[in-house]
Structures are given as C-alpha cells and as structure tokens.
Short mmCIF file of C-alpha atoms in Angstrom, two decimals:
data_model
loop_
_atom_site.label_atom_id
_atom_site.label_comp_id
_atom_site.label_asym_id
_atom_site.label_seq_id
_atom_site.Cartn_x
_atom_site.Cartn_y
_atom_site.Cartn_z
CA MET A 85 0.00 0.00 0.00
CA LYS A 86 1.45 3.35 -1.08
CA PHE A 87 0.88 6.33 1.23
CA TRP A 88 2.74 8.90 -0.83
CA ASN A 89 2.35 9.81 -4.42
CA ALA A 90 5.38 10.91 -6.39
CA HIS A 91 4.55 14.62 -6.06
CA SER A 92 4.20 14.58 -2.26
CA GLN A 93 7.37 12.50 -1.88
CA ARG A 94 9.31 14.96 -4.05
CA SER A 95 7.90 17.91 -2.08
CA PHE A 96 8.91 16.27 1.18
CA MET A 97 12.45 15.65 -0.07
CA LEU A 98 12.80 19.24 -1.26
CA SER A 99 11.57 20.60 2.06
CA GLN A 100 14.09 18.39 3.90
CA GLN A 101 16.85 19.72 1.65
CA ARG A 102 15.76 23.30 2.42
CA VAL A 103 15.82 22.61 6.16
CA ALA A 104 19.28 21.05 5.92
CA GLU A 105 20.55 24.03 3.90
CA MET A 106 19.12 26.51 6.40
CA GLN A 107 20.73 24.63 9.30
CA ARG A 108 24.08 24.55 7.49
CA LYS A 109 23.93 28.31 6.87
CA ALA A 110 22.98 28.99 10.49
CA ASN A 111 25.95 26.93 11.69
CA GLU A 112 28.34 28.76 9.37
CA ALA A 113 27.01 32.14 10.46
CA SER A 114 27.47 31.30 14.12
CA ARG A 115 31.16 30.44 13.66
CA VAL A 116 33.80 33.12 13.58
CA ALA A 117 36.54 32.43 11.07
CA LYS A 118 40.18 32.75 12.05
CA GLY A 119 41.38 36.34 12.07
CA GLN A 120 37.98 37.98 11.81
CA ASP A 121 37.30 41.19 13.66
CA LEU A 122 35.25 39.57 16.44
CA GLU A 123 38.13 37.31 17.42
CA VAL A 124 40.56 40.21 17.24
CA GLU A 125 38.30 42.38 19.41
CA HIS A 126 37.82 39.56 21.90
CA LEU A 127 41.55 38.94 22.21
CA VAL A 128 42.23 42.67 22.58
CA GLU A 129 39.63 42.93 25.36
CA LEU A 130 40.95 39.87 27.19
CA THR A 131 44.62 40.69 27.02
CA GLU A 132 44.82 44.45 26.43
CA ILE A 133 47.22 44.12 23.50
CA ASP A 134 46.77 46.19 20.36
CA PRO A 135 44.69 44.89 17.41
CA LYS A 136 47.73 44.48 15.15
CA GLN A 137 49.40 42.19 17.69
CA ALA A 138 46.13 40.28 18.15
CA ARG A 139 45.82 39.66 14.39
CA THR A 140 49.39 38.43 14.25
CA LEU A 141 48.83 36.01 17.13
CA LEU A 142 45.57 34.73 15.61
CA ARG A 143 47.31 34.09 12.29
CA ARG A 144 50.15 32.32 14.03
CA HIS A 145 48.20 30.22 16.55
CA GLY A 146 44.65 29.99 15.20
CA ALA A 147 41.93 29.44 17.80
CA ASP A 148 44.20 27.95 20.47
CA TRP A 149 42.98 30.37 23.14
CA PRO A 150 45.20 29.18 25.99
CA LYS A 151 48.24 29.62 23.72
CA LEU A 152 46.93 33.01 22.52
CA LYS A 153 46.56 34.24 26.10
CA ASP A 154 50.04 33.03 27.04
CA GLU A 155 51.60 34.68 24.00
CA ALA A 156 49.68 37.91 24.64
CA GLU A 157 50.93 37.99 28.23
CA ALA A 158 54.47 37.53 26.96
CA LEU A 159 53.99 40.44 24.55
CA LYS A 160 52.73 42.66 27.35
CA LYS A 161 55.79 41.83 29.47
CA GLU A 162 58.07 42.83 26.58
CA ASP A 163 56.50 46.29 26.35
#
C-alpha cells in the first residue's frame, strides 16, 4: 500500500533539503573564522594588546585560546 504519491514525496524531499541548507547556513554564520574582527576584538579585550598584535597572534596560533593568552601575556611583558 502506497501512502505517498510521487509529487508529495518529491515535495517532502525538497523541504528536507531546504531545512538542511538553512541549518548549514545557520551553523556557518554562528562560527567566527580565524582572524575575523570579532576574534581580534575579543583577544584585545581579554589581554589588552593592540589589534595588530592580536591579528598576528591569531594568524600564528589559530583558535588555540590558551596559547593566545600566554603569548599575549608575553607580549605585554616585553612592552
């Protein structure tokens, strides 16, 4: 016994694809890519280093926040 006709099955599949696409976009939007301004601002606020130094550390160490904090503290001691 068939409960779905071809049209309703296709519509269901398309709606599932739309939901999956919307979820994927929402996940991408919620992530902050390496070196973006939000990460730079956050690192500057946490460590009180200048934005140029923060960008350099983010490029060098990525999102390894414990390492970033340690390196930022070392930079502050040098100044």
